[in-house]
PDB file of C-alpha atoms in Angstrom:
ATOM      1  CA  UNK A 236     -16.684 -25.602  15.246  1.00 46.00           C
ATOM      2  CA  UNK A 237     -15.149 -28.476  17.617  1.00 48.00           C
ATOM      3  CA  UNK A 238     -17.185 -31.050  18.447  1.00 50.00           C
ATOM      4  CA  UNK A 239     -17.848 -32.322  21.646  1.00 42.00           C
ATOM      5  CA  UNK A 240     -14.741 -35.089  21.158  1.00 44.00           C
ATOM      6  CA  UNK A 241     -12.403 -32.165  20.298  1.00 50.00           C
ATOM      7  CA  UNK A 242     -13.530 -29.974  22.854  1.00 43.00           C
ATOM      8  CA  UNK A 243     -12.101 -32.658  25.118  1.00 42.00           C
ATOM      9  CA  UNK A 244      -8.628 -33.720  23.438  1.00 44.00           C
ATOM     10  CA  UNK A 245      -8.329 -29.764  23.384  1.00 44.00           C
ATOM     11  CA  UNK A 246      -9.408 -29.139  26.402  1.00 41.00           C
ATOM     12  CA  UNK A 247      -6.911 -26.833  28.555  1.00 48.00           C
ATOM     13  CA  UNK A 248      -5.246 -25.595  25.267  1.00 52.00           C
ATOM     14  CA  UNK A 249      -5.233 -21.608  24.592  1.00 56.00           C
ATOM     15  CA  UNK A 250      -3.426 -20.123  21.906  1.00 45.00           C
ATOM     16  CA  UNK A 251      -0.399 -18.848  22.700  1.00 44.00           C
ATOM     17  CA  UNK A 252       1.391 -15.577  21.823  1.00 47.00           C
ATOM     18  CA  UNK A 253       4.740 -16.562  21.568  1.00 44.00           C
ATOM     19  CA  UNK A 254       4.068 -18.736  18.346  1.00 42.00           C
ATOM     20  CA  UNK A 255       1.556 -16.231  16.922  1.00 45.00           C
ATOM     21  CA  UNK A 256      -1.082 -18.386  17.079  1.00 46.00           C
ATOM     22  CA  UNK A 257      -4.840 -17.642  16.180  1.00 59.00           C
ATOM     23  CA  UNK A 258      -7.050 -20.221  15.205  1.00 67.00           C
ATOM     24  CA  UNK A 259      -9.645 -20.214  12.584  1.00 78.00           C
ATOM     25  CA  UNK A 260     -13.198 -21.206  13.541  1.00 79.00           C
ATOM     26  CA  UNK A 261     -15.030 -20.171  10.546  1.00 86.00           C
ATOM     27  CA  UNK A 262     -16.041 -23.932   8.644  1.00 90.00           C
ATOM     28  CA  UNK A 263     -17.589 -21.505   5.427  1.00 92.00           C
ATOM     29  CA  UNK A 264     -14.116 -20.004   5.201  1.00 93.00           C
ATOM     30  CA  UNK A 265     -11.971 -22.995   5.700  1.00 93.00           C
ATOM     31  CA  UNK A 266     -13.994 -25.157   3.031  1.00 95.00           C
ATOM     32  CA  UNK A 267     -13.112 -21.722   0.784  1.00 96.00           C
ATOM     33  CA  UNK A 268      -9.473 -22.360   1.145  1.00 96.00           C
ATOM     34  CA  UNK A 269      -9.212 -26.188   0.716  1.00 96.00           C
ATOM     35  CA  UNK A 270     -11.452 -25.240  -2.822  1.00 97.00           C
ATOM     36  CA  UNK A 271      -9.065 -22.526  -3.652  1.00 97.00           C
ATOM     37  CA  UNK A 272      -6.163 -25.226  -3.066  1.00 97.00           C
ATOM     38  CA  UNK A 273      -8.308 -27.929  -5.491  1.00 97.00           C
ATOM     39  CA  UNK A 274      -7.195 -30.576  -2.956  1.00 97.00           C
ATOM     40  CA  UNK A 275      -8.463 -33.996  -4.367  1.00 96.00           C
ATOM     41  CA  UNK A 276      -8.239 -37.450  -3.380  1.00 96.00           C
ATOM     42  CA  UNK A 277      -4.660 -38.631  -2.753  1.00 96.00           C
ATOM     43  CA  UNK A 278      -3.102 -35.437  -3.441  1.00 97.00           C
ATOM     44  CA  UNK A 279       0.249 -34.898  -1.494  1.00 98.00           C
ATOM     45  CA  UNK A 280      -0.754 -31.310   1.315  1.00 98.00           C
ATOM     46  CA  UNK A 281       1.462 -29.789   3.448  1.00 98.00           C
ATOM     47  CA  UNK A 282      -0.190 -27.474   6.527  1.00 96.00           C
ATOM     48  CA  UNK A 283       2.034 -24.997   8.313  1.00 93.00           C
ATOM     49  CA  UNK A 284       0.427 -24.560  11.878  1.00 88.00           C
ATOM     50  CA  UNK A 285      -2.256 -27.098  12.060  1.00 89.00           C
ATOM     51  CA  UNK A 286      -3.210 -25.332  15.545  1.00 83.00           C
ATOM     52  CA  UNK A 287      -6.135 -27.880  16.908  1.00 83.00           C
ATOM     53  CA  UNK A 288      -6.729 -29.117  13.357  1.00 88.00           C
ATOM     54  CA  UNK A 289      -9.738 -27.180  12.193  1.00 89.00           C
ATOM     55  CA  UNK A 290      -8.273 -26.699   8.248  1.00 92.00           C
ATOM     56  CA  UNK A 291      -6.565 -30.189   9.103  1.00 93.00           C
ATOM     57  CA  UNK A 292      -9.688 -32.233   9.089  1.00 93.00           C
ATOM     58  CA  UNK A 293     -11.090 -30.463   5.976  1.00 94.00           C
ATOM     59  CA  UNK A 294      -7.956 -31.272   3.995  1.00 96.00           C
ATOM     60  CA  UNK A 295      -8.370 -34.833   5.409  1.00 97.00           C
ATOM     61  CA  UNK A 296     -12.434 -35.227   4.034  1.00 96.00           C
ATOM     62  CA  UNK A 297     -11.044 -33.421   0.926  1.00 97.00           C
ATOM     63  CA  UNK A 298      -9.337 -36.477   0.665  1.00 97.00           C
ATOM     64  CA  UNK A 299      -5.597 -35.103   0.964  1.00 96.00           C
ATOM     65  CA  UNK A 300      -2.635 -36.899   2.605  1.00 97.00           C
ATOM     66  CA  UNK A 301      -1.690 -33.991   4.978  1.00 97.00           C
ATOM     67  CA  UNK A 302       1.756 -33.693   6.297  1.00 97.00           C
ATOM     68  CA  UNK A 303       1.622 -30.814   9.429  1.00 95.00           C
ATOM     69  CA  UNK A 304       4.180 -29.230  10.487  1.00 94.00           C
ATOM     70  CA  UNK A 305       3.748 -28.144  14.315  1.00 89.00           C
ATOM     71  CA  UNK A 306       6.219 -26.381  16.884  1.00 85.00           C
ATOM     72  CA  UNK A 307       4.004 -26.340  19.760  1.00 83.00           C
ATOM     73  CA  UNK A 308       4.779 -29.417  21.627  1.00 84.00           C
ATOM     74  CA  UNK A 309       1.151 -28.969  23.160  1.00 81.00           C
ATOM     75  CA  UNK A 310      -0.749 -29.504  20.157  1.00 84.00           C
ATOM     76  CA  UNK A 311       1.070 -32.711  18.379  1.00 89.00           C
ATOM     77  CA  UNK A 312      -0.480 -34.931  21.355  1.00 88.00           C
ATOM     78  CA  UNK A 313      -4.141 -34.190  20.857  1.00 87.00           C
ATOM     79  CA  UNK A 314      -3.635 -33.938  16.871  1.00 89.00           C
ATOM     80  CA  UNK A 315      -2.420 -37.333  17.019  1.00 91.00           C
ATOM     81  CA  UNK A 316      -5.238 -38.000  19.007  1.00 91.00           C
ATOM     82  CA  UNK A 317      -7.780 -36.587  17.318  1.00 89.00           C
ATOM     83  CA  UNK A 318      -7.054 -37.507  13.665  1.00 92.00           C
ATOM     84  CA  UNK A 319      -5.594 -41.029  14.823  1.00 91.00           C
ATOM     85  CA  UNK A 320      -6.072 -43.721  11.439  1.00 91.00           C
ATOM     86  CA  UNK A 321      -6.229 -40.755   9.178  1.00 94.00           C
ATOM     87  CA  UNK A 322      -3.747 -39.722   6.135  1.00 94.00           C
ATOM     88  CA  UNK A 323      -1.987 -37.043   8.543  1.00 96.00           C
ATOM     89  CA  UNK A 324       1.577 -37.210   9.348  1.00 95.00           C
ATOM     90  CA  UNK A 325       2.932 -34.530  11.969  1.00 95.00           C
ATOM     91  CA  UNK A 326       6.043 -33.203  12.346  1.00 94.00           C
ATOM     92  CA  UNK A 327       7.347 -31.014  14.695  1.00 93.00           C
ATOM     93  CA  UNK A 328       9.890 -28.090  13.448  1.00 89.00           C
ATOM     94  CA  UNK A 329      10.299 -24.248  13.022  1.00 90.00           C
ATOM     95  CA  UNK A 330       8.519 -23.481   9.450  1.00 92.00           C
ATOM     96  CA  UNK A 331      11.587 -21.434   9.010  1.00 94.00           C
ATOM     97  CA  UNK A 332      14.313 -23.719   9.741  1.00 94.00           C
ATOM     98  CA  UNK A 333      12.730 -27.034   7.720  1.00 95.00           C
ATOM     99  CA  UNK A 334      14.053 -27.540   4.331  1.00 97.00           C
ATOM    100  CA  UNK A 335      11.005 -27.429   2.283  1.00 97.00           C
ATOM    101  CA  UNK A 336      12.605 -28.997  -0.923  1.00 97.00           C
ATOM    102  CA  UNK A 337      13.762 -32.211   1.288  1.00 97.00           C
ATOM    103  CA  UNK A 338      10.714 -32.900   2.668  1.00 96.00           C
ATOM    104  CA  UNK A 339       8.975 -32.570  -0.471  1.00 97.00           C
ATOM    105  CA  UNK A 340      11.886 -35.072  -2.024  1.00 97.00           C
ATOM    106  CA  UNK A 341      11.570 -37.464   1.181  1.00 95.00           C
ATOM    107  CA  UNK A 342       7.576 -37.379   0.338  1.00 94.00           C
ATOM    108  CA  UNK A 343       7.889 -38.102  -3.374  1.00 94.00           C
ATOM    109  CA  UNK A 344       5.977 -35.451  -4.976  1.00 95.00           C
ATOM    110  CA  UNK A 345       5.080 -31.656  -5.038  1.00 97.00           C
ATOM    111  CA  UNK A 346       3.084 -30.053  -2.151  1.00 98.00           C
ATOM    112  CA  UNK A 347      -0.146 -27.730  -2.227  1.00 98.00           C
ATOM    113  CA  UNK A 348       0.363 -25.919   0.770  1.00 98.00           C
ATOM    114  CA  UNK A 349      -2.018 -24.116   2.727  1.00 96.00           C
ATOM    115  CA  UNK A 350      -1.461 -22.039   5.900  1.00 90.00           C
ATOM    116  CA  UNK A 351      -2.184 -19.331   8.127  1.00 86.00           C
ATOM    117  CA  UNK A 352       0.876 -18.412   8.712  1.00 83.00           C
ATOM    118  CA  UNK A 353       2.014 -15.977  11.735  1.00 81.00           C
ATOM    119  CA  UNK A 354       2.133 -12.659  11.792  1.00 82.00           C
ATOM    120  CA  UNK A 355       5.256 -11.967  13.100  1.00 81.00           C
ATOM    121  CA  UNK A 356       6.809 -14.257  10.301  1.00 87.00           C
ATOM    122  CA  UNK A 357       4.539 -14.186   7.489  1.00 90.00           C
ATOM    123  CA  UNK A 358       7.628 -11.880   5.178  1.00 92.00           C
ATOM    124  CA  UNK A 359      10.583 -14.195   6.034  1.00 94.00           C
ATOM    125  CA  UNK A 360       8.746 -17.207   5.860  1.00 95.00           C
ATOM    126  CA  UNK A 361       7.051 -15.812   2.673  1.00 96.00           C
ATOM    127  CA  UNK A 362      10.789 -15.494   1.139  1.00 95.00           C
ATOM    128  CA  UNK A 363      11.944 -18.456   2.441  1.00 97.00           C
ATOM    129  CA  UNK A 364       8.908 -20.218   0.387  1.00 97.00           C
ATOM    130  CA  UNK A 365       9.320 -18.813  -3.098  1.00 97.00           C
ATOM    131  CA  UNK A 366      12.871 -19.369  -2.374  1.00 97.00           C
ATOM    132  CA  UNK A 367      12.396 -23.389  -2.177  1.00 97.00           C
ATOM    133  CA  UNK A 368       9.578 -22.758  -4.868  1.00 97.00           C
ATOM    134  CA  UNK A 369      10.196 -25.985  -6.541  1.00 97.00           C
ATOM    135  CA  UNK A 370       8.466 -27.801  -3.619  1.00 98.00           C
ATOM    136  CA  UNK A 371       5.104 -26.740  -4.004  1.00 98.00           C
ATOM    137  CA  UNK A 372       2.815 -26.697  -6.900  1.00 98.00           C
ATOM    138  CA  UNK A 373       0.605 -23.714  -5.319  1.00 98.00           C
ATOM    139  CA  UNK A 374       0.742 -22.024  -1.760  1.00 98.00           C
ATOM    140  CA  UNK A 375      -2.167 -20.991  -0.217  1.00 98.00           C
ATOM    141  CA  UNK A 376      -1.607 -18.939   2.661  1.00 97.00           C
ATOM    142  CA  UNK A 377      -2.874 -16.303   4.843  1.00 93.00           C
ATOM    143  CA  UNK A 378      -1.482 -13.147   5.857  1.00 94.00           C
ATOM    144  CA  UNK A 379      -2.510  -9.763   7.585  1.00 92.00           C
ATOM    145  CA  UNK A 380      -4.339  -8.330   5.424  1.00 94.00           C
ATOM    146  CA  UNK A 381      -2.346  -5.005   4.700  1.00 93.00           C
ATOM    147  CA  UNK A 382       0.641  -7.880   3.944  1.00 94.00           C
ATOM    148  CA  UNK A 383      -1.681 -10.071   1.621  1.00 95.00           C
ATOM    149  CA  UNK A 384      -2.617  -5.684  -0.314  1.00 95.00           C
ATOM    150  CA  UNK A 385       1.473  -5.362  -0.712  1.00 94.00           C
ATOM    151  CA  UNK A 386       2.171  -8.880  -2.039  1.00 96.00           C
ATOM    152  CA  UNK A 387      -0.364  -8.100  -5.120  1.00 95.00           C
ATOM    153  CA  UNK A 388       0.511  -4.625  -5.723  1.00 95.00           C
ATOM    154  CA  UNK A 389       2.032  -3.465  -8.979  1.00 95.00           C
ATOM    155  CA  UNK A 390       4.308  -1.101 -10.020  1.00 95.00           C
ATOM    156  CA  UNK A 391       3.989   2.912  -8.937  1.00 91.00           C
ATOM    157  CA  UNK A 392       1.681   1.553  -5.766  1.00 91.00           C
ATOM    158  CA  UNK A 393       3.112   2.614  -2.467  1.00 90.00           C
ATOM    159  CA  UNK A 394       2.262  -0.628  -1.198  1.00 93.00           C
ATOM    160  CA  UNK A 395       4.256  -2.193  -4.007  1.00 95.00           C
ATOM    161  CA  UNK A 396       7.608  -3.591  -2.395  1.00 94.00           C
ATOM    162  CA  UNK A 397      10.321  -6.826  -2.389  1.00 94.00           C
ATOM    163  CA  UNK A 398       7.826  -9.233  -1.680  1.00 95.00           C
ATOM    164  CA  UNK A 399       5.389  -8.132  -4.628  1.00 97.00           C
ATOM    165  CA  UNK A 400       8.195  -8.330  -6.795  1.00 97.00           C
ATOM    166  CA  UNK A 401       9.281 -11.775  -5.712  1.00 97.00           C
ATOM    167  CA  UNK A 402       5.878 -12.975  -5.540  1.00 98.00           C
ATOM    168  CA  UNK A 403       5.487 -11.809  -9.114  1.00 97.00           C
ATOM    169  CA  UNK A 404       8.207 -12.997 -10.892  1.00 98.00           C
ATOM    170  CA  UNK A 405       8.041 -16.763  -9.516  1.00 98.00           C
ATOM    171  CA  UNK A 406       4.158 -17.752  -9.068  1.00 98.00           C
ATOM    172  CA  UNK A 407       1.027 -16.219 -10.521  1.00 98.00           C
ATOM    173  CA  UNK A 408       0.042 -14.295  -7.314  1.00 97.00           C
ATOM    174  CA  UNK A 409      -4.106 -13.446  -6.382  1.00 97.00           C
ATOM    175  CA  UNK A 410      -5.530 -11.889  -3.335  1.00 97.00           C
ATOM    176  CA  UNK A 411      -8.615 -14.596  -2.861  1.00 97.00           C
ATOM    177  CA  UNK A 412     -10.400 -13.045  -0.334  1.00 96.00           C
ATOM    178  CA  UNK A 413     -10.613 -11.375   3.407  1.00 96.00           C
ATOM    179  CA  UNK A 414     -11.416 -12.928   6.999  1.00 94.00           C
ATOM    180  CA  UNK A 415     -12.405 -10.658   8.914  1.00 91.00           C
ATOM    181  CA  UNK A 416     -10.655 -10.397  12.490  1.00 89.00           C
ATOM    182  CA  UNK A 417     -14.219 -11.760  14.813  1.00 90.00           C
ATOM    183  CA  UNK A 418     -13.955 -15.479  13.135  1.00 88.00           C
ATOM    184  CA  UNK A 419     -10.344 -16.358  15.128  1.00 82.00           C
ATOM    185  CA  UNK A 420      -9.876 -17.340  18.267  1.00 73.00           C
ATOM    186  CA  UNK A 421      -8.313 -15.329  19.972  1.00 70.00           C
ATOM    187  CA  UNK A 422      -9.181 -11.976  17.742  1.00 80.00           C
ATOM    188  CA  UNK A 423      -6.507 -10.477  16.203  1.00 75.00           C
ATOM    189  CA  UNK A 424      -6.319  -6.587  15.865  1.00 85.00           C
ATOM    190  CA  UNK A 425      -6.793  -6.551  12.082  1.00 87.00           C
ATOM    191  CA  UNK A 426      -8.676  -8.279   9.498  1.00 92.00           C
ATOM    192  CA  UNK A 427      -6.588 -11.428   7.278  1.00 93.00           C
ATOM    193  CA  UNK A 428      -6.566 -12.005   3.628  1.00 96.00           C
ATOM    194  CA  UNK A 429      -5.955 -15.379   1.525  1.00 97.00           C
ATOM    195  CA  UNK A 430      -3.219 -15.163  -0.972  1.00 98.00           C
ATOM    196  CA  UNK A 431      -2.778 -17.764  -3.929  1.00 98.00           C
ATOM    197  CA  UNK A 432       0.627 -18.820  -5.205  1.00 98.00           C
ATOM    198  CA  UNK A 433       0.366 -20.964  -8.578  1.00 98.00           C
ATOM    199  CA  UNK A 434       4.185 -21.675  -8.790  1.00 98.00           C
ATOM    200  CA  UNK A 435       5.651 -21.572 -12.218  1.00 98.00           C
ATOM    201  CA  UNK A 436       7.492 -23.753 -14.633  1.00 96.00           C
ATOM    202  CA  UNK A 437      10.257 -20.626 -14.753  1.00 96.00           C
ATOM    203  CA  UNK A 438      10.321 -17.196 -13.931  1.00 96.00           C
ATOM    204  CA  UNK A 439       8.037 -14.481 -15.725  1.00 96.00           C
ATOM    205  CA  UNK A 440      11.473 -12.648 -16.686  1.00 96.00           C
ATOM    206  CA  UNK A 441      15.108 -13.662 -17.391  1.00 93.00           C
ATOM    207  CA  UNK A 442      17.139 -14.312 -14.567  1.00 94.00           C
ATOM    208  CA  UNK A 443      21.197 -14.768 -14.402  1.00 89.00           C
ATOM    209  CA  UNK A 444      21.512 -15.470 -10.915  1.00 93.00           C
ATOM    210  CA  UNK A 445      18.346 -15.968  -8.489  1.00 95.00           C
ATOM    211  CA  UNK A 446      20.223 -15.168  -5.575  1.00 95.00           C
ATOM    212  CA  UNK A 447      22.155 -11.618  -7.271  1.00 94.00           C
ATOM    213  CA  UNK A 448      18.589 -10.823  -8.618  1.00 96.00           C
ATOM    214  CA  UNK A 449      16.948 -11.244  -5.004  1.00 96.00           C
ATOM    215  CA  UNK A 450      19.706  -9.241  -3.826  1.00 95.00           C
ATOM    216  CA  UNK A 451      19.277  -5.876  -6.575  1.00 96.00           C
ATOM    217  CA  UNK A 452      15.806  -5.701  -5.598  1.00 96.00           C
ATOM    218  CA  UNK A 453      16.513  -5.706  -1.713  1.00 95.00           C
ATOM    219  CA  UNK A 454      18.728  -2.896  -2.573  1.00 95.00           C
ATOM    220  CA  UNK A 455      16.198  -0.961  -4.910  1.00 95.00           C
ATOM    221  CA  UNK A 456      13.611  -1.008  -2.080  1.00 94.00           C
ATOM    222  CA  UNK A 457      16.358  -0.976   0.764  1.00 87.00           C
ATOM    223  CA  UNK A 458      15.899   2.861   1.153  1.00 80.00           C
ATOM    224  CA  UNK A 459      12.514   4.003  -0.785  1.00 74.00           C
ATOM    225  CA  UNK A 460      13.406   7.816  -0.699  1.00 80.00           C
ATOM    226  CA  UNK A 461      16.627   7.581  -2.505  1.00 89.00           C
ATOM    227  CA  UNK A 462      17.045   7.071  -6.312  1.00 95.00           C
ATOM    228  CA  UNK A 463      18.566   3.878  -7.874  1.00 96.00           C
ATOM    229  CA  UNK A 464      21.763   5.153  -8.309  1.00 95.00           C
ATOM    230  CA  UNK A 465      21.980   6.160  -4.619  1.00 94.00           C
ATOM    231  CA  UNK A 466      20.267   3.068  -3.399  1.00 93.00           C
ATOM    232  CA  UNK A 467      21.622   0.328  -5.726  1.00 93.00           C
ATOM    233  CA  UNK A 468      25.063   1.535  -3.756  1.00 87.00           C
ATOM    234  CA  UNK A 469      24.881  -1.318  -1.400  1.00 88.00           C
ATOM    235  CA  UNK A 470      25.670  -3.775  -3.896  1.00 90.00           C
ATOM    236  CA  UNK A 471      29.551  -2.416  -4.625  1.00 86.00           C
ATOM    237  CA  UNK A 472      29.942  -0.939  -7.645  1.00 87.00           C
ATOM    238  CA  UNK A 473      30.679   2.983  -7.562  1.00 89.00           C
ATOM    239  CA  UNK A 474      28.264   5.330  -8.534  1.00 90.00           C
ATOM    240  CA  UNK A 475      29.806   5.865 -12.296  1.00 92.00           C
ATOM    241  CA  UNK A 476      29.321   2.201 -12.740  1.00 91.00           C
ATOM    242  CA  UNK A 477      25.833   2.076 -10.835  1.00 93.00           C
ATOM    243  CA  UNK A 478      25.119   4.829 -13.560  1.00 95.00           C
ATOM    244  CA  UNK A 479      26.465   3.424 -16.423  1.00 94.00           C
ATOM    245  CA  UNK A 480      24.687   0.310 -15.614  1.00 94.00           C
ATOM    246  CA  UNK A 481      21.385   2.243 -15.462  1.00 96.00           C
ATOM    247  CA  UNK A 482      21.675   3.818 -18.434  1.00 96.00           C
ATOM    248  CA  UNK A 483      22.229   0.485 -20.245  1.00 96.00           C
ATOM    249  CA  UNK A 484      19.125  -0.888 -18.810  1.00 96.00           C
ATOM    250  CA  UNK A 485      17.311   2.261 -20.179  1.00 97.00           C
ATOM    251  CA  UNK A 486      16.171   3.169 -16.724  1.00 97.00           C
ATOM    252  CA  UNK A 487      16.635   6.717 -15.220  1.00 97.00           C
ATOM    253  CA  UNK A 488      19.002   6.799 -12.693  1.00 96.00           C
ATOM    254  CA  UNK A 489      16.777   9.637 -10.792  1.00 95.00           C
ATOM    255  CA  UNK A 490      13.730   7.185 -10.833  1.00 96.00           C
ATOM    256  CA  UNK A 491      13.298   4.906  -6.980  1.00 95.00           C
ATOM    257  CA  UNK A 492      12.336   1.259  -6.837  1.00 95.00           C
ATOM    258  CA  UNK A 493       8.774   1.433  -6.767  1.00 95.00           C
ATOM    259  CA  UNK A 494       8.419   2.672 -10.412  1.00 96.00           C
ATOM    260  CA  UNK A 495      10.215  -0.381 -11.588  1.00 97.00           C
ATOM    261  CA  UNK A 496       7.914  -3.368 -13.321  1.00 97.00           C
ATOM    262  CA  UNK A 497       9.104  -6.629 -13.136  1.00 97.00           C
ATOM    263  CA  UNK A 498      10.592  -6.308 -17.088  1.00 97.00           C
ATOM    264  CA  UNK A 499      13.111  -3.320 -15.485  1.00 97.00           C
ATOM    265  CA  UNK A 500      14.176  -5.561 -12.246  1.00 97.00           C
ATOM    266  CA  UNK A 501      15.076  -8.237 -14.750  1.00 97.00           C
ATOM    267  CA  UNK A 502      16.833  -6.259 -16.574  1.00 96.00           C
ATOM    268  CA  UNK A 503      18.919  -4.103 -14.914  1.00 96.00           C
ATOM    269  CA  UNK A 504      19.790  -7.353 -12.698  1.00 96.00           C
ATOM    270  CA  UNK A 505      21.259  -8.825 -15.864  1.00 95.00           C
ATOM    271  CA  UNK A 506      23.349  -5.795 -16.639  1.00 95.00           C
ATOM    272  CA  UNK A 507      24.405  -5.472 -13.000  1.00 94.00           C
ATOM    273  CA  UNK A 508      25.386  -8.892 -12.698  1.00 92.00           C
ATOM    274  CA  UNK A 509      27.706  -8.888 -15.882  1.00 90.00           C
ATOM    275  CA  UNK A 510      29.348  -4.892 -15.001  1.00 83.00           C
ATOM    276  CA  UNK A 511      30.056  -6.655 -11.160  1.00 83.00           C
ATOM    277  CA  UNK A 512      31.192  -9.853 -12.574  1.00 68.00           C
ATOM    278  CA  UNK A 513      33.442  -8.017 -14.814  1.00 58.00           C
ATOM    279  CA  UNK A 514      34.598  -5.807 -12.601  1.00 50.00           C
ATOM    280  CA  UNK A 515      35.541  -8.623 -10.132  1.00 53.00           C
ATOM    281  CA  UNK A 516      37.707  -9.833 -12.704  1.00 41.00           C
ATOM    282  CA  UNK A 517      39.388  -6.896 -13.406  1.00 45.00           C
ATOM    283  CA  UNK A 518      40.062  -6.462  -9.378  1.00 44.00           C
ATOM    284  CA  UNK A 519      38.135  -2.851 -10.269  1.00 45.00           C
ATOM    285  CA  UNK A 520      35.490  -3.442  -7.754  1.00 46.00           C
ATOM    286  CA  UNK A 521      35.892  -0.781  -4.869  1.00 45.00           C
TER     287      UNK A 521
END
């Protein structure tokens, strides 16, 4: 809990709505996510949403150099204040808007991250993450905990969705363990869960292009009650092709997303990605 000298730098400061904020009380569950991080003396942490520095200070005794990135103008004053001398640098910007692989560049190493990220942009800012992969070594984050169920569901789950699949393929992905609603301040409506992100050297599967790859499994999940060969329309190619392209994956045009395992996505995206690329040169695309 605060002490008495936090209560004061704090005082005056409620969470606000607006930035999704809800801060973390619970010491026994905040010492569980700096251990599930392994921060150790001098390594290089990035926090997302310090709020009034609860997770903050344990990072700091863990002995990390914490670099926080804060949007609420009303919080950087009594951080600074309250962790003044220590290895934390603040910086105020939108999680989503920062350039994650710059930062890490302009810091001179690879981040552990750890965060309790808002609800309202825990999947976007989720994406945005394993997009600029490269800058962390593992993410540690907290979502809603029906969010943190779908991330680590597997094939044939209803549950199972883009964000499991892009979760999967880049980082070795673990649901650590639940916080229950009662230990934040203010309570939320529903219960959170800790997610772990070990980032890998490359991806679990071959991948042509990252971005055409992101793109076929947006589609496959775009609509969940239509088949692949009516939902992998959105990417161009006519429904012969779509078929054809099926087919040489050995998947069954009749069968939806959801059934796919990360082995399928990879490759049908690689025999999409060569039928498109050939039909682009052949000005046969639709």
């Amino acid at each position: 809990l605060l002490t008495m000298m936090d209560e004061k730098v704090f005082h005056g400061t409620r969470a606000k709505k607006k930035f999704g904020q809800h801060f973390l009380n619970d010491r026994n569950i905040i010492k569980k996510i700096v251990e599930t991080a392994s921060i150790k003396e001098g390594d290089l942490v990035l926090e997302i949403g310090p709020g009034t520095g609860m997770l903050t200070r344990e990072l700091l005794d863990a002995g990390g150099r914490v670099i926080a990135l804060e949007v609420d103008d009303d919080l950087i004053g009594p951080l600074e204040k309250r962790f003044h001398g220590r290895e934390l640098t603040i910086v105020k910007s939108d999680a989503l808007k920062v350039s994650y692989e710059a930062l890490s560049a302009e810091h001179g190493g690879r981040f552990k991250l750890v965060a309790n990220l808002p609800y309202y942009i825990s999947g976007p800012l989720l994406s945005k993450l394993l997009t600029e992969r490269a800058a962390f070594s593992i993410m540690v984050l907290m979502f809603q905990k029906e969010v943190a169920v779908r991330i680590a569901s597997g094939p044939g789950s209803r549950d199972y969705g883009n964000l499991s699949v892009l979760s999967q393929a880049f980082t070795e992905v673990k649901k650590e363990f639940d916080v229950p609603a009662h230990l934040f301040s203010p309570k939320p409506k529903v219960d959170s869960s800790v997610v772990s992100f070990r980032v890998l050297p490359s991806p679990k599967i071959e991948i042509d292009d990252e971005l055409f790859f992101r793109s076929v499994v947006r589609a496959a999940f775009g609509t969940r009650r239509k088949t692949l060969l009516n939902s992998l329309s959105s990417l161009g190619l006519s429904k012969a092709d779509t078929a054809a392209a099926l087919h040489e994956a050995g998947i069954d045009p009749i069968r939806r997303g959801e059934t796919l395992d990360l082995e399928e996505f990879g490759r049908l995206s690689r025999v999409l990605y060569l039928k498109i690329g050939r039909a682009e040169n052949t000005g046969s695309m639709p």
